[in-house]
């Protein structure tokens, strides 16, 4: 376990926005977390961070960041758990290489298994939560490790019980299960077009997903961002306009692409300070030269929310977690 005081957070997040944390603890196992609980010199609150790919620190953090030691060399063995610190895309790649169907649609999502489970990361018609068999979670209020199942986790769109009870539980490891007779999921977006004439093996689907992602989303190594900045809103039928794309939900509401609303308000490529709306996918606010401050991002965020509210009477909610 490593403890640093007033550590810089920019390199720990894919957004790359400068902010400091009063303390940074790099931990590897439940024993380390028990030490953190007992150490009164570490300021509260405690904030768990995995790959830092869905986070915006809006200022210096007065508490302690608990950074999961990422294991770049971790191997996925079917039927055995993987650690919460495993890189999600390593898991997707190894599963696809082994011919396992399920996680290939999640290929290319930055971050770790633990972070992905907390926010139920999803893409191209799949969400990580649907594949969870059991996870071991550390309870920061008791210091105990509990084994929990998918139902306990209460997964929904970009949400889980761990997110609802923010700050209480940390994923130690997770065991996934993949039905053997699962069919490929190609309905979303351009996937079936990408795969025309190709047998949709898990590896072929993975490659198609990576091609589609790379054509729209900024490359995390080259351009700072936290992926989709806003959630796709659920909209009452009376607010739908004729040309608005929509996906009808069983609740009677319609899910509308936030990217479309933002696009219509003319924000593609708009800059405030060092922050910019990604021209190819306006749902992403990015940090193209790694010069943006949190206030540049928040200025752009608020302008987008106001413009969409004014034009469509729809309230956008951030998908990126603000700390
Ligand atoms: N659109 C526009 N203009 C654009 C781009 C998109 O109008 O310039 C509209 C189009 O109608 C398009 C629609 O937005 O059909 C949807 O776009 P896309 O397929 O790129 O997906 P999304 O709904 O914008 C969601 C997730 C992404 C995920 C993709 C693919 C959320 C908040 N975002 O985006 O997740 O990769 O679907 O499954 O649900 C993330 O969470 O960080 C993330 C990147």
PDB file of C-alpha atoms in Angstrom, residues 3-303:
ATOM      1  CA  UNK A   3       0.195   6.775   0.604  1.00  0.00           C
ATOM      2  CA  UNK A   4       0.875  10.163  -1.033  1.00  0.00           C
ATOM      3  CA  UNK A   5      -0.235  13.593   0.212  1.00  0.00           C
ATOM      4  CA  UNK A   6      -1.590  16.288  -2.126  1.00  0.00           C
ATOM      5  CA  UNK A   7      -1.203  14.142  -5.206  1.00  0.00           C
ATOM      6  CA  UNK A   8      -2.140  15.346  -8.703  1.00  0.00           C
ATOM      7  CA  UNK A   9      -5.220  13.600 -10.114  1.00  0.00           C
ATOM      8  CA  UNK A  10      -4.933  14.571 -13.807  1.00  0.00           C
ATOM      9  CA  UNK A  11      -2.807  11.515 -14.722  1.00  0.00           C
ATOM     10  CA  UNK A  12      -5.251   9.210 -12.902  1.00  0.00           C
ATOM     11  CA  UNK A  13      -8.226  10.180 -15.063  1.00  0.00           C
ATOM     12  CA  UNK A  14      -8.808   9.869 -18.810  1.00  0.00           C
ATOM     13  CA  UNK A  15     -10.146  13.458 -18.837  1.00  0.00           C
ATOM     14  CA  UNK A  16      -6.725  14.738 -17.718  1.00  0.00           C
ATOM     15  CA  UNK A  17      -8.197  17.753 -15.891  1.00  0.00           C
ATOM     16  CA  UNK A  18      -5.913  19.140 -13.152  1.00  0.00           C
ATOM     17  CA  UNK A  19      -7.026  18.757  -9.503  1.00  0.00           C
ATOM     18  CA  UNK A  20      -5.296  17.514  -6.377  1.00  0.00           C
ATOM     19  CA  UNK A  21      -6.366  15.125  -3.664  1.00  0.00           C
ATOM     20  CA  UNK A  22      -5.440  15.611   0.000  1.00  0.00           C
ATOM     21  CA  UNK A  23      -4.367  11.966   0.110  1.00  0.00           C
ATOM     22  CA  UNK A  24      -3.959   9.200  -2.434  1.00  0.00           C
ATOM     23  CA  UNK A  25      -3.802   5.562  -1.345  1.00  0.00           C
ATOM     24  CA  UNK A  26      -2.873   2.885  -3.854  1.00  0.00           C
ATOM     25  CA  UNK A  27      -4.282  -0.392  -2.524  1.00  0.00           C
ATOM     26  CA  UNK A  28      -4.284  -4.004  -3.637  1.00  0.00           C
ATOM     27  CA  UNK A  29      -6.465  -6.057  -1.278  1.00  0.00           C
ATOM     28  CA  UNK A  30      -9.031  -6.013   1.535  1.00  0.00           C
ATOM     29  CA  UNK A  31      -6.269  -5.892   4.130  1.00  0.00           C
ATOM     30  CA  UNK A  32      -5.059  -2.574   2.711  1.00  0.00           C
ATOM     31  CA  UNK A  33      -8.614  -1.206   2.890  1.00  0.00           C
ATOM     32  CA  UNK A  34      -8.847  -2.207   6.565  1.00  0.00           C
ATOM     33  CA  UNK A  35      -5.646  -0.236   7.177  1.00  0.00           C
ATOM     34  CA  UNK A  36      -7.211   2.778   5.502  1.00  0.00           C
ATOM     35  CA  UNK A  37     -10.292   2.453   7.736  1.00  0.00           C
ATOM     36  CA  UNK A  38      -8.099   2.424  10.839  1.00  0.00           C
ATOM     37  CA  UNK A  39      -5.806   5.290   9.767  1.00  0.00           C
ATOM     38  CA  UNK A  40      -7.286   8.488  11.170  1.00  0.00           C
ATOM     39  CA  UNK A  41      -4.598  10.614   9.509  1.00  0.00           C
ATOM     40  CA  UNK A  42      -6.252   9.931   6.144  1.00  0.00           C
ATOM     41  CA  UNK A  43      -8.870  12.634   5.528  1.00  0.00           C
ATOM     42  CA  UNK A  44     -12.493  11.704   4.804  1.00  0.00           C
ATOM     43  CA  UNK A  45     -14.479  11.203   2.651  1.00  0.00           C
ATOM     44  CA  UNK A  46     -12.962   8.212   0.894  1.00  0.00           C
ATOM     45  CA  UNK A  47     -13.406   8.026  -2.878  1.00  0.00           C
ATOM     46  CA  UNK A  48     -12.673   4.847  -4.843  1.00  0.00           C
ATOM     47  CA  UNK A  49     -11.155   5.265  -8.317  1.00  0.00           C
ATOM     48  CA  UNK A  50     -10.462   2.562 -10.908  1.00  0.00           C
ATOM     49  CA  UNK A  51      -9.434   3.609 -14.412  1.00  0.00           C
ATOM     50  CA  UNK A  52     -10.701   7.170 -13.795  1.00  0.00           C
ATOM     51  CA  UNK A  53     -12.559   7.053 -17.098  1.00  0.00           C
ATOM     52  CA  UNK A  54     -15.911   8.467 -15.977  1.00  0.00           C
ATOM     53  CA  UNK A  55     -14.778  11.091 -13.485  1.00  0.00           C
ATOM     54  CA  UNK A  56     -14.531  14.859 -13.337  1.00  0.00           C
ATOM     55  CA  UNK A  57     -12.909  16.392 -10.260  1.00  0.00           C
ATOM     56  CA  UNK A  58     -14.421  19.890 -10.256  1.00  0.00           C
ATOM     57  CA  UNK A  59     -11.811  21.160  -7.777  1.00  0.00           C
ATOM     58  CA  UNK A  60      -9.252  19.895  -5.281  1.00  0.00           C
ATOM     59  CA  UNK A  61     -10.566  16.916  -3.281  1.00  0.00           C
ATOM     60  CA  UNK A  62     -10.251  17.309   0.482  1.00  0.00           C
ATOM     61  CA  UNK A  63     -10.597  13.581   1.208  1.00  0.00           C
ATOM     62  CA  UNK A  64      -8.663  10.421   0.291  1.00  0.00           C
ATOM     63  CA  UNK A  65      -8.713   8.828  -3.150  1.00  0.00           C
ATOM     64  CA  UNK A  66      -8.482   5.029  -3.009  1.00  0.00           C
ATOM     65  CA  UNK A  67      -6.802   3.959  -6.219  1.00  0.00           C
ATOM     66  CA  UNK A  68      -7.111   0.337  -7.157  1.00  0.00           C
ATOM     67  CA  UNK A  69      -3.767  -1.046  -8.257  1.00  0.00           C
ATOM     68  CA  UNK A  70      -4.374  -1.842 -11.940  1.00  0.00           C
ATOM     69  CA  UNK A  71      -3.020  -5.171 -13.072  1.00  0.00           C
ATOM     70  CA  UNK A  72      -1.955  -4.889 -16.688  1.00  0.00           C
ATOM     71  CA  UNK A  73      -0.835  -8.516 -16.794  1.00  0.00           C
ATOM     72  CA  UNK A  74      -4.015 -10.114 -15.411  1.00  0.00           C
ATOM     73  CA  UNK A  75      -5.263 -13.208 -17.270  1.00  0.00           C
ATOM     74  CA  UNK A  76      -8.942 -14.088 -17.568  1.00  0.00           C
ATOM     75  CA  UNK A  77      -9.592 -17.794 -16.989  1.00  0.00           C
ATOM     76  CA  UNK A  78     -13.184 -18.805 -17.832  1.00  0.00           C
ATOM     77  CA  UNK A  79     -15.051 -19.886 -14.699  1.00  0.00           C
ATOM     78  CA  UNK A  80     -12.708 -18.014 -12.333  1.00  0.00           C
ATOM     79  CA  UNK A  81     -13.150 -14.487 -10.939  1.00  0.00           C
ATOM     80  CA  UNK A  82     -11.169 -11.513 -12.231  1.00  0.00           C
ATOM     81  CA  UNK A  83     -10.018  -8.670  -9.997  1.00  0.00           C
ATOM     82  CA  UNK A  84     -11.842  -5.341  -9.925  1.00  0.00           C
ATOM     83  CA  UNK A  85      -8.562  -3.808 -11.074  1.00  0.00           C
ATOM     84  CA  UNK A  86      -8.442  -5.733 -14.343  1.00  0.00           C
ATOM     85  CA  UNK A  87      -8.578  -3.501 -17.411  1.00  0.00           C
ATOM     86  CA  UNK A  88     -12.053  -3.999 -18.915  1.00  0.00           C
ATOM     87  CA  UNK A  89     -10.825  -4.126 -22.499  1.00  0.00           C
ATOM     88  CA  UNK A  90      -8.185  -6.763 -21.610  1.00  0.00           C
ATOM     89  CA  UNK A  91     -11.051  -8.853 -20.285  1.00  0.00           C
ATOM     90  CA  UNK A  92     -13.093  -8.279 -23.468  1.00  0.00           C
ATOM     91  CA  UNK A  93     -10.117  -9.142 -25.697  1.00  0.00           C
ATOM     92  CA  UNK A  94      -9.212 -12.311 -23.816  1.00  0.00           C
ATOM     93  CA  UNK A  95     -12.849 -13.460 -23.723  1.00  0.00           C
ATOM     94  CA  UNK A  96     -13.207 -12.882 -27.491  1.00  0.00           C
ATOM     95  CA  UNK A  97      -9.897 -14.702 -28.144  1.00  0.00           C
ATOM     96  CA  UNK A  98     -11.286 -17.652 -26.175  1.00  0.00           C
ATOM     97  CA  UNK A  99     -14.431 -17.620 -28.369  1.00  0.00           C
ATOM     98  CA  UNK A 100     -16.676 -16.541 -25.479  1.00  0.00           C
ATOM     99  CA  UNK A 101     -19.723 -14.555 -26.582  1.00  0.00           C
ATOM    100  CA  UNK A 102     -21.019 -11.673 -24.445  1.00  0.00           C
ATOM    101  CA  UNK A 103     -18.438  -9.037 -23.577  1.00  0.00           C
ATOM    102  CA  UNK A 104     -17.313  -8.366 -27.188  1.00  0.00           C
ATOM    103  CA  UNK A 105     -19.848  -5.515 -27.520  1.00  0.00           C
ATOM    104  CA  UNK A 106     -18.135  -3.776 -24.582  1.00  0.00           C
ATOM    105  CA  UNK A 107     -14.763  -3.737 -26.351  1.00  0.00           C
ATOM    106  CA  UNK A 108     -12.861  -0.467 -26.240  1.00  0.00           C
ATOM    107  CA  UNK A 109     -14.598   0.978 -23.183  1.00  0.00           C
ATOM    108  CA  UNK A 110     -11.819   2.511 -21.065  1.00  0.00           C
ATOM    109  CA  UNK A 111     -11.567   1.686 -17.355  1.00  0.00           C
ATOM    110  CA  UNK A 112     -11.472  -1.284 -15.032  1.00  0.00           C
ATOM    111  CA  UNK A 113     -13.856  -4.142 -14.243  1.00  0.00           C
ATOM    112  CA  UNK A 114     -14.624  -2.575 -10.850  1.00  0.00           C
ATOM    113  CA  UNK A 115     -15.473   0.846 -12.266  1.00  0.00           C
ATOM    114  CA  UNK A 116     -17.496  -0.695 -15.076  1.00  0.00           C
ATOM    115  CA  UNK A 117     -19.623  -2.636 -12.580  1.00  0.00           C
ATOM    116  CA  UNK A 118     -20.277   0.397 -10.365  1.00  0.00           C
ATOM    117  CA  UNK A 119     -21.724   2.355 -13.274  1.00  0.00           C
ATOM    118  CA  UNK A 120     -23.009  -0.651 -15.264  1.00  0.00           C
ATOM    119  CA  UNK A 121     -20.988   0.409 -18.306  1.00  0.00           C
ATOM    120  CA  UNK A 122     -22.646  -0.402 -21.601  1.00  0.00           C
ATOM    121  CA  UNK A 123     -22.298  -0.110 -25.349  1.00  0.00           C
ATOM    122  CA  UNK A 124     -23.812  -1.521 -28.552  1.00  0.00           C
ATOM    123  CA  UNK A 125     -26.728  -3.271 -26.883  1.00  0.00           C
ATOM    124  CA  UNK A 126     -24.880  -4.863 -23.942  1.00  0.00           C
ATOM    125  CA  UNK A 127     -24.248  -3.870 -20.331  1.00  0.00           C
ATOM    126  CA  UNK A 128     -21.633  -5.442 -18.090  1.00  0.00           C
ATOM    127  CA  UNK A 129     -24.110  -6.067 -15.260  1.00  0.00           C
ATOM    128  CA  UNK A 130     -26.085  -8.625 -17.233  1.00  0.00           C
ATOM    129  CA  UNK A 131     -23.080 -10.997 -17.231  1.00  0.00           C
ATOM    130  CA  UNK A 132     -22.252 -10.820 -13.522  1.00  0.00           C
ATOM    131  CA  UNK A 133     -22.683 -14.061 -11.563  1.00  0.00           C
ATOM    132  CA  UNK A 134     -21.264 -12.940  -8.199  1.00  0.00           C
ATOM    133  CA  UNK A 135     -18.915 -10.238  -6.952  1.00  0.00           C
ATOM    134  CA  UNK A 136     -17.040  -9.847  -3.706  1.00  0.00           C
ATOM    135  CA  UNK A 137     -17.479  -6.340  -2.320  1.00  0.00           C
ATOM    136  CA  UNK A 138     -15.671  -4.665   0.556  1.00  0.00           C
ATOM    137  CA  UNK A 139     -17.958  -2.760   2.930  1.00  0.00           C
ATOM    138  CA  UNK A 140     -16.192   0.405   4.112  1.00  0.00           C
ATOM    139  CA  UNK A 141     -18.593   0.727   7.055  1.00  0.00           C
ATOM    140  CA  UNK A 142     -17.850  -2.726   8.542  1.00  0.00           C
ATOM    141  CA  UNK A 143     -14.524  -3.778   6.995  1.00  0.00           C
ATOM    142  CA  UNK A 144     -16.125  -7.021   5.834  1.00  0.00           C
ATOM    143  CA  UNK A 145     -16.077  -8.666   2.440  1.00  0.00           C
ATOM    144  CA  UNK A 146     -19.496  -9.798   1.210  1.00  0.00           C
ATOM    145  CA  UNK A 147     -20.339 -12.043  -1.729  1.00  0.00           C
ATOM    146  CA  UNK A 148     -23.240 -10.541  -3.675  1.00  0.00           C
ATOM    147  CA  UNK A 149     -25.153 -11.546  -6.785  1.00  0.00           C
ATOM    148  CA  UNK A 150     -26.572  -9.712  -9.783  1.00  0.00           C
ATOM    149  CA  UNK A 151     -29.942  -9.058  -8.101  1.00  0.00           C
ATOM    150  CA  UNK A 152     -28.233  -7.487  -5.102  1.00  0.00           C
ATOM    151  CA  UNK A 153     -26.381  -5.116  -7.412  1.00  0.00           C
ATOM    152  CA  UNK A 154     -29.678  -3.625  -8.767  1.00  0.00           C
ATOM    153  CA  UNK A 155     -28.264  -2.780 -12.179  1.00  0.00           C
ATOM    154  CA  UNK A 156     -30.054  -0.308 -14.446  1.00  0.00           C
ATOM    155  CA  UNK A 157     -29.001   2.139 -17.197  1.00  0.00           C
ATOM    156  CA  UNK A 158     -25.519   3.390 -16.115  1.00  0.00           C
ATOM    157  CA  UNK A 159     -26.479   2.655 -12.501  1.00  0.00           C
ATOM    158  CA  UNK A 160     -26.099   0.120  -9.701  1.00  0.00           C
ATOM    159  CA  UNK A 161     -26.548  -0.198  -5.963  1.00  0.00           C
ATOM    160  CA  UNK A 162     -22.857   0.642  -5.525  1.00  0.00           C
ATOM    161  CA  UNK A 163     -23.446   3.960  -7.276  1.00  0.00           C
ATOM    162  CA  UNK A 164     -26.617   4.592  -5.259  1.00  0.00           C
ATOM    163  CA  UNK A 165     -24.744   3.936  -1.999  1.00  0.00           C
ATOM    164  CA  UNK A 166     -21.687   5.896  -3.198  1.00  0.00           C
ATOM    165  CA  UNK A 167     -18.696   5.530  -0.911  1.00  0.00           C
ATOM    166  CA  UNK A 168     -19.820   2.387   0.924  1.00  0.00           C
ATOM    167  CA  UNK A 169     -18.760  -0.600  -1.206  1.00  0.00           C
ATOM    168  CA  UNK A 170     -15.698  -1.395  -3.290  1.00  0.00           C
ATOM    169  CA  UNK A 171     -15.467  -4.282  -5.772  1.00  0.00           C
ATOM    170  CA  UNK A 172     -12.752  -6.774  -4.855  1.00  0.00           C
ATOM    171  CA  UNK A 173     -13.340  -9.274  -7.658  1.00  0.00           C
ATOM    172  CA  UNK A 174     -16.080 -10.520  -9.949  1.00  0.00           C
ATOM    173  CA  UNK A 175     -17.128 -13.803 -11.533  1.00  0.00           C
ATOM    174  CA  UNK A 176     -18.940 -13.551 -14.868  1.00  0.00           C
ATOM    175  CA  UNK A 177     -21.141 -16.095 -16.620  1.00  0.00           C
ATOM    176  CA  UNK A 178     -21.897 -16.268 -20.317  1.00  0.00           C
ATOM    177  CA  UNK A 179     -24.722 -18.450 -21.665  1.00  0.00           C
ATOM    178  CA  UNK A 180     -23.287 -20.850 -24.270  1.00  0.00           C
ATOM    179  CA  UNK A 181     -26.183 -20.441 -26.700  1.00  0.00           C
ATOM    180  CA  UNK A 182     -26.094 -16.611 -26.751  1.00  0.00           C
ATOM    181  CA  UNK A 183     -26.714 -15.015 -30.161  1.00  0.00           C
ATOM    182  CA  UNK A 184     -24.553 -12.148 -31.419  1.00  0.00           C
ATOM    183  CA  UNK A 185     -26.081  -8.701 -30.783  1.00  0.00           C
ATOM    184  CA  UNK A 186     -25.769  -6.637 -33.905  1.00  0.00           C
ATOM    185  CA  UNK A 187     -28.950  -4.529 -33.803  1.00  0.00           C
ATOM    186  CA  UNK A 188     -27.330  -1.440 -32.431  1.00  0.00           C
ATOM    187  CA  UNK A 189     -26.174   1.318 -34.766  1.00  0.00           C
ATOM    188  CA  UNK A 190     -23.912   0.306 -37.614  1.00  0.00           C
ATOM    189  CA  UNK A 191     -22.778  -3.045 -36.249  1.00  0.00           C
ATOM    190  CA  UNK A 192     -24.689  -5.246 -38.680  1.00  0.00           C
ATOM    191  CA  UNK A 193     -23.550  -3.063 -41.590  1.00  0.00           C
ATOM    192  CA  UNK A 194     -19.958  -3.326 -40.368  1.00  0.00           C
ATOM    193  CA  UNK A 195     -20.291  -7.100 -40.316  1.00  0.00           C
ATOM    194  CA  UNK A 196     -22.034  -7.655 -43.635  1.00  0.00           C
ATOM    195  CA  UNK A 197     -20.814 -10.884 -45.228  1.00  0.00           C
ATOM    196  CA  UNK A 198     -18.671 -11.745 -42.197  1.00  0.00           C
ATOM    197  CA  UNK A 199     -19.396 -14.522 -39.732  1.00  0.00           C
ATOM    198  CA  UNK A 200     -20.139 -12.681 -36.452  1.00  0.00           C
ATOM    199  CA  UNK A 201     -17.697 -14.561 -34.228  1.00  0.00           C
ATOM    200  CA  UNK A 202     -16.940 -12.839 -30.903  1.00  0.00           C
ATOM    201  CA  UNK A 203     -13.610 -11.698 -32.371  1.00  0.00           C
ATOM    202  CA  UNK A 204     -15.212 -10.310 -35.554  1.00  0.00           C
ATOM    203  CA  UNK A 205     -17.838  -8.451 -33.487  1.00  0.00           C
ATOM    204  CA  UNK A 206     -15.108  -7.071 -31.241  1.00  0.00           C
ATOM    205  CA  UNK A 207     -13.199  -5.757 -34.253  1.00  0.00           C
ATOM    206  CA  UNK A 208     -16.357  -4.182 -35.695  1.00  0.00           C
ATOM    207  CA  UNK A 209     -17.165  -2.508 -32.355  1.00  0.00           C
ATOM    208  CA  UNK A 210     -13.625  -1.125 -32.146  1.00  0.00           C
ATOM    209  CA  UNK A 211     -13.862   0.237 -35.712  1.00  0.00           C
ATOM    210  CA  UNK A 212     -17.202   1.970 -35.009  1.00  0.00           C
ATOM    211  CA  UNK A 213     -15.943   3.393 -31.705  1.00  0.00           C
ATOM    212  CA  UNK A 214     -12.700   4.631 -33.265  1.00  0.00           C
ATOM    213  CA  UNK A 215     -14.628   6.390 -36.024  1.00  0.00           C
ATOM    214  CA  UNK A 216     -16.711   8.416 -33.530  1.00  0.00           C
ATOM    215  CA  UNK A 217     -15.045   8.629 -30.157  1.00  0.00           C
ATOM    216  CA  UNK A 218     -11.773  10.357 -29.281  1.00  0.00           C
ATOM    217  CA  UNK A 219      -8.780   8.077 -28.659  1.00  0.00           C
ATOM    218  CA  UNK A 220      -8.180   8.136 -24.895  1.00  0.00           C
ATOM    219  CA  UNK A 221      -4.379   8.263 -25.341  1.00  0.00           C
ATOM    220  CA  UNK A 222      -4.533  11.292 -27.646  1.00  0.00           C
ATOM    221  CA  UNK A 223      -7.501  13.344 -26.460  1.00  0.00           C
ATOM    222  CA  UNK A 224      -8.718  13.684 -22.879  1.00  0.00           C
ATOM    223  CA  UNK A 225     -12.382  12.862 -22.227  1.00  0.00           C
ATOM    224  CA  UNK A 226     -14.632  10.786 -20.008  1.00  0.00           C
ATOM    225  CA  UNK A 227     -16.694   9.297 -22.841  1.00  0.00           C
ATOM    226  CA  UNK A 228     -20.362  10.296 -22.961  1.00  0.00           C
ATOM    227  CA  UNK A 229     -20.707  13.374 -20.803  1.00  0.00           C
ATOM    228  CA  UNK A 230     -24.528  13.230 -20.542  1.00  0.00           C
ATOM    229  CA  UNK A 231     -27.040  10.420 -20.139  1.00  0.00           C
ATOM    230  CA  UNK A 232     -29.576   9.871 -22.890  1.00  0.00           C
ATOM    231  CA  UNK A 233     -32.712  11.477 -21.400  1.00  0.00           C
ATOM    232  CA  UNK A 234     -36.054   9.736 -20.947  1.00  0.00           C
ATOM    233  CA  UNK A 235     -38.595  12.088 -22.399  1.00  0.00           C
ATOM    234  CA  UNK A 236     -42.397  12.426 -21.972  1.00  0.00           C
ATOM    235  CA  UNK A 237     -44.310  11.825 -25.253  1.00  0.00           C
ATOM    236  CA  UNK A 238     -45.605  15.406 -25.418  1.00  0.00           C
ATOM    237  CA  UNK A 239     -42.038  16.708 -25.686  1.00  0.00           C
ATOM    238  CA  UNK A 240     -41.132  14.554 -28.695  1.00  0.00           C
ATOM    239  CA  UNK A 241     -40.761  16.457 -31.955  1.00  0.00           C
ATOM    240  CA  UNK A 242     -41.500  14.742 -35.278  1.00  0.00           C
ATOM    241  CA  UNK A 243     -37.893  14.450 -36.453  1.00  0.00           C
ATOM    242  CA  UNK A 244     -36.478  13.530 -33.028  1.00  0.00           C
ATOM    243  CA  UNK A 245     -34.934  10.025 -32.996  1.00  0.00           C
ATOM    244  CA  UNK A 246     -36.411   7.959 -30.157  1.00  0.00           C
ATOM    245  CA  UNK A 247     -36.458   4.560 -28.560  1.00  0.00           C
ATOM    246  CA  UNK A 248     -39.781   3.816 -26.890  1.00  0.00           C
ATOM    247  CA  UNK A 249     -39.545   2.410 -23.363  1.00  0.00           C
ATOM    248  CA  UNK A 250     -42.065   0.135 -21.619  1.00  0.00           C
ATOM    249  CA  UNK A 251     -42.764   3.007 -19.185  1.00  0.00           C
ATOM    250  CA  UNK A 252     -44.334   5.055 -21.996  1.00  0.00           C
ATOM    251  CA  UNK A 253     -41.380   7.460 -21.984  1.00  0.00           C
ATOM    252  CA  UNK A 254     -38.965   7.634 -24.919  1.00  0.00           C
ATOM    253  CA  UNK A 255     -35.192   7.558 -24.724  1.00  0.00           C
ATOM    254  CA  UNK A 256     -33.798  10.294 -26.989  1.00  0.00           C
ATOM    255  CA  UNK A 257     -30.127  10.536 -28.029  1.00  0.00           C
ATOM    256  CA  UNK A 258     -28.612  13.447 -26.136  1.00  0.00           C
ATOM    257  CA  UNK A 259     -26.093  13.679 -29.006  1.00  0.00           C
ATOM    258  CA  UNK A 260     -28.932  14.615 -31.366  1.00  0.00           C
ATOM    259  CA  UNK A 261     -30.271  17.327 -29.036  1.00  0.00           C
ATOM    260  CA  UNK A 262     -26.781  18.808 -28.545  1.00  0.00           C
ATOM    261  CA  UNK A 263     -26.075  18.596 -32.269  1.00  0.00           C
ATOM    262  CA  UNK A 264     -29.325  20.472 -33.036  1.00  0.00           C
ATOM    263  CA  UNK A 265     -28.300  23.216 -30.627  1.00  0.00           C
ATOM    264  CA  UNK A 266     -25.151  23.715 -32.742  1.00  0.00           C
ATOM    265  CA  UNK A 267     -22.516  22.647 -30.234  1.00  0.00           C
ATOM    266  CA  UNK A 268     -20.318  20.391 -32.380  1.00  0.00           C
ATOM    267  CA  UNK A 269     -16.741  21.628 -32.098  1.00  0.00           C
ATOM    268  CA  UNK A 270     -17.685  24.494 -29.721  1.00  0.00           C
ATOM    269  CA  UNK A 271     -14.853  25.455 -27.363  1.00  0.00           C
ATOM    270  CA  UNK A 272     -14.739  27.137 -23.980  1.00  0.00           C
ATOM    271  CA  UNK A 273     -11.156  27.623 -22.830  1.00  0.00           C
ATOM    272  CA  UNK A 274      -9.395  24.296 -23.312  1.00  0.00           C
ATOM    273  CA  UNK A 275     -12.618  22.243 -23.385  1.00  0.00           C
ATOM    274  CA  UNK A 276     -14.359  21.257 -26.615  1.00  0.00           C
ATOM    275  CA  UNK A 277     -17.475  19.416 -27.768  1.00  0.00           C
ATOM    276  CA  UNK A 278     -16.191  16.488 -29.849  1.00  0.00           C
ATOM    277  CA  UNK A 279     -17.177  17.214 -33.459  1.00  0.00           C
ATOM    278  CA  UNK A 280     -17.875  13.573 -34.388  1.00  0.00           C
ATOM    279  CA  UNK A 281     -19.951  12.715 -31.295  1.00  0.00           C
ATOM    280  CA  UNK A 282     -21.279  15.802 -29.502  1.00  0.00           C
ATOM    281  CA  UNK A 283     -22.204  13.759 -26.429  1.00  0.00           C
ATOM    282  CA  UNK A 284     -18.504  13.870 -25.541  1.00  0.00           C
ATOM    283  CA  UNK A 285     -16.868  16.917 -23.969  1.00  0.00           C
ATOM    284  CA  UNK A 286     -13.132  16.604 -24.498  1.00  0.00           C
ATOM    285  CA  UNK A 287      -9.795  18.068 -23.483  1.00  0.00           C
ATOM    286  CA  UNK A 288      -8.014  17.994 -26.852  1.00  0.00           C
ATOM    287  CA  UNK A 289      -4.700  19.597 -25.883  1.00  0.00           C
ATOM    288  CA  UNK A 290      -4.806  18.596 -22.203  1.00  0.00           C
ATOM    289  CA  UNK A 291      -5.107  22.287 -21.295  1.00  0.00           C
ATOM    290  CA  UNK A 292      -8.710  22.400 -20.080  1.00  0.00           C
ATOM    291  CA  UNK A 293      -9.603  23.267 -16.500  1.00  0.00           C
ATOM    292  CA  UNK A 294     -12.581  21.886 -14.616  1.00  0.00           C
ATOM    293  CA  UNK A 295     -14.243  25.280 -14.888  1.00  0.00           C
ATOM    294  CA  UNK A 296     -13.886  25.251 -18.718  1.00  0.00           C
ATOM    295  CA  UNK A 297     -15.676  21.891 -18.756  1.00  0.00           C
ATOM    296  CA  UNK A 298     -18.404  22.982 -16.333  1.00  0.00           C
ATOM    297  CA  UNK A 299     -18.983  26.221 -18.314  1.00  0.00           C
ATOM    298  CA  UNK A 300     -19.526  24.197 -21.490  1.00  0.00           C
ATOM    299  CA  UNK A 301     -21.678  21.665 -19.623  1.00  0.00           C
ATOM    300  CA  UNK A 302     -23.965  24.386 -18.232  1.00  0.00           C
ATOM    301  CA  UNK A 303     -24.259  26.112 -21.608  1.00  0.00           C
TER     302      UNK A 303
END
